Amino acid sequence: MEKIHFTTNIRAREDPNFSDFLLRVDNGDEQTVKDNLIRLPEQIVVKHNSTERPEECLIREIFPSLHQNSKSAQFITERAILASRNEFADQLNEMLIAKFPGESKIFISFDSGEDDTNNYYQEEYLNTLTPNDLPPHRYIVKPNMSL
């Protein structure tokens, strides 16, 4: 099983119990259940009901009252949802953007392969790639969003 590296954040600095938990996990001291799986403490688990998508519950928990707080840079920058894959991050970003008030503006990239005279890399394929540090092919922004 692959080791997971945790990023310390504001919560780890302000919540000694959470910080201790992260240290126990990183040191290999946290008690495991079956097959090296770790049971998360109840206070850090985001619960959801069966009528709502888990992602919606996560967004609501991390960004409470987003509509009212969307203009506060401090509110937005003090929160983050980490995703294990770019496609999951893109999905969560689209869900968050939809919750921001205001009209959206969509930017579409123009993708082509450099020196691809034989057209090996079809534009449709290039549009599906989500490399790190580059915006997605279809980029949506709204007023007051952090870019």
CSV table of N, CA, C and O in Angstrom, one decimal, residues 8 31 37-38 49-50 64-65 74 78 84 105 128 131 136:
chain,number,residue,atom,x,y,z
A,8,THR,N,0.2,19.9,6.0
A,8,THR,CA,-0.3,20.6,7.1
A,8,THR,C,-1.0,21.9,6.7
A,8,THR,O,-0.5,22.5,5.7
A,31,GLN,N,-3.0,3.7,15.2
A,31,GLN,CA,-3.5,2.3,15.1
A,31,GLN,C,-4.3,2.0,13.8
A,31,GLN,O,-5.1,2.9,13.4
A,37,LEU,N,-5.3,0.1,7.0
A,37,LEU,CA,-6.3,1.2,6.9
A,37,LEU,C,-6.4,1.9,8.2
A,37,LEU,O,-6.4,1.3,9.3
A,38,ILE,N,-6.5,3.2,8.2
A,38,ILE,CA,-6.6,4.0,9.4
A,38,ILE,C,-8.0,4.5,9.5
A,38,ILE,O,-8.6,5.0,8.6
A,49,ASN,N,-25.7,12.4,3.6
A,49,ASN,CA,-26.9,11.6,3.6
A,49,ASN,C,-27.0,11.0,2.2
A,49,ASN,O,-26.3,11.4,1.3
A,50,SER,N,-27.9,10.0,2.1
A,50,SER,CA,-28.0,9.3,0.8
A,50,SER,C,-28.7,10.1,-0.3
A,50,SER,O,-28.7,9.7,-1.4
A,64,PRO,N,-18.9,26.8,4.1
A,64,PRO,CA,-20.2,27.1,4.6
A,64,PRO,C,-20.7,28.5,4.2
A,64,PRO,O,-19.8,29.5,4.1
A,65,SER,N,-21.9,28.7,3.8
A,65,SER,CA,-22.4,30.0,3.4
A,65,SER,C,-21.6,30.7,2.3
A,65,SER,O,-21.3,31.9,2.4
A,74,GLN,N,-10.4,36.5,2.4
A,74,GLN,CA,-9.9,35.7,3.6
A,74,GLN,C,-10.7,34.4,3.7
A,74,GLN,O,-10.1,33.4,4.0
A,78,GLU,N,-8.7,30.8,3.2
A,78,GLU,CA,-8.4,30.0,4.4
A,78,GLU,C,-9.0,28.5,4.2
A,78,GLU,O,-8.8,27.7,5.2
A,84,SER,N,-7.0,13.9,-5.1
A,84,SER,CA,-5.9,13.0,-5.5
A,84,SER,C,-5.6,13.0,-7.0
A,84,SER,O,-4.5,12.6,-7.4
A,105,LYS,N,-18.1,33.5,-17.1
A,105,LYS,CA,-17.5,33.7,-18.4
A,105,LYS,C,-16.6,32.5,-18.7
A,105,LYS,O,-15.9,32.0,-17.8
A,128,THR,N,-8.6,16.9,-23.7
A,128,THR,CA,-8.9,16.1,-22.5
A,128,THR,C,-7.7,16.1,-21.5
A,128,THR,O,-7.9,15.7,-20.4
A,131,PRO,N,-2.8,18.8,-17.6
A,131,PRO,CA,-1.4,18.8,-16.9
A,131,PRO,C,-1.4,19.8,-15.7
A,131,PRO,O,-2.2,20.7,-15.7
A,136,PRO,N,-7.8,24.1,-17.3
A,136,PRO,CA,-8.4,23.1,-18.1
A,136,PRO,C,-8.8,23.7,-19.5
A,136,PRO,O,-8.8,24.9,-19.7
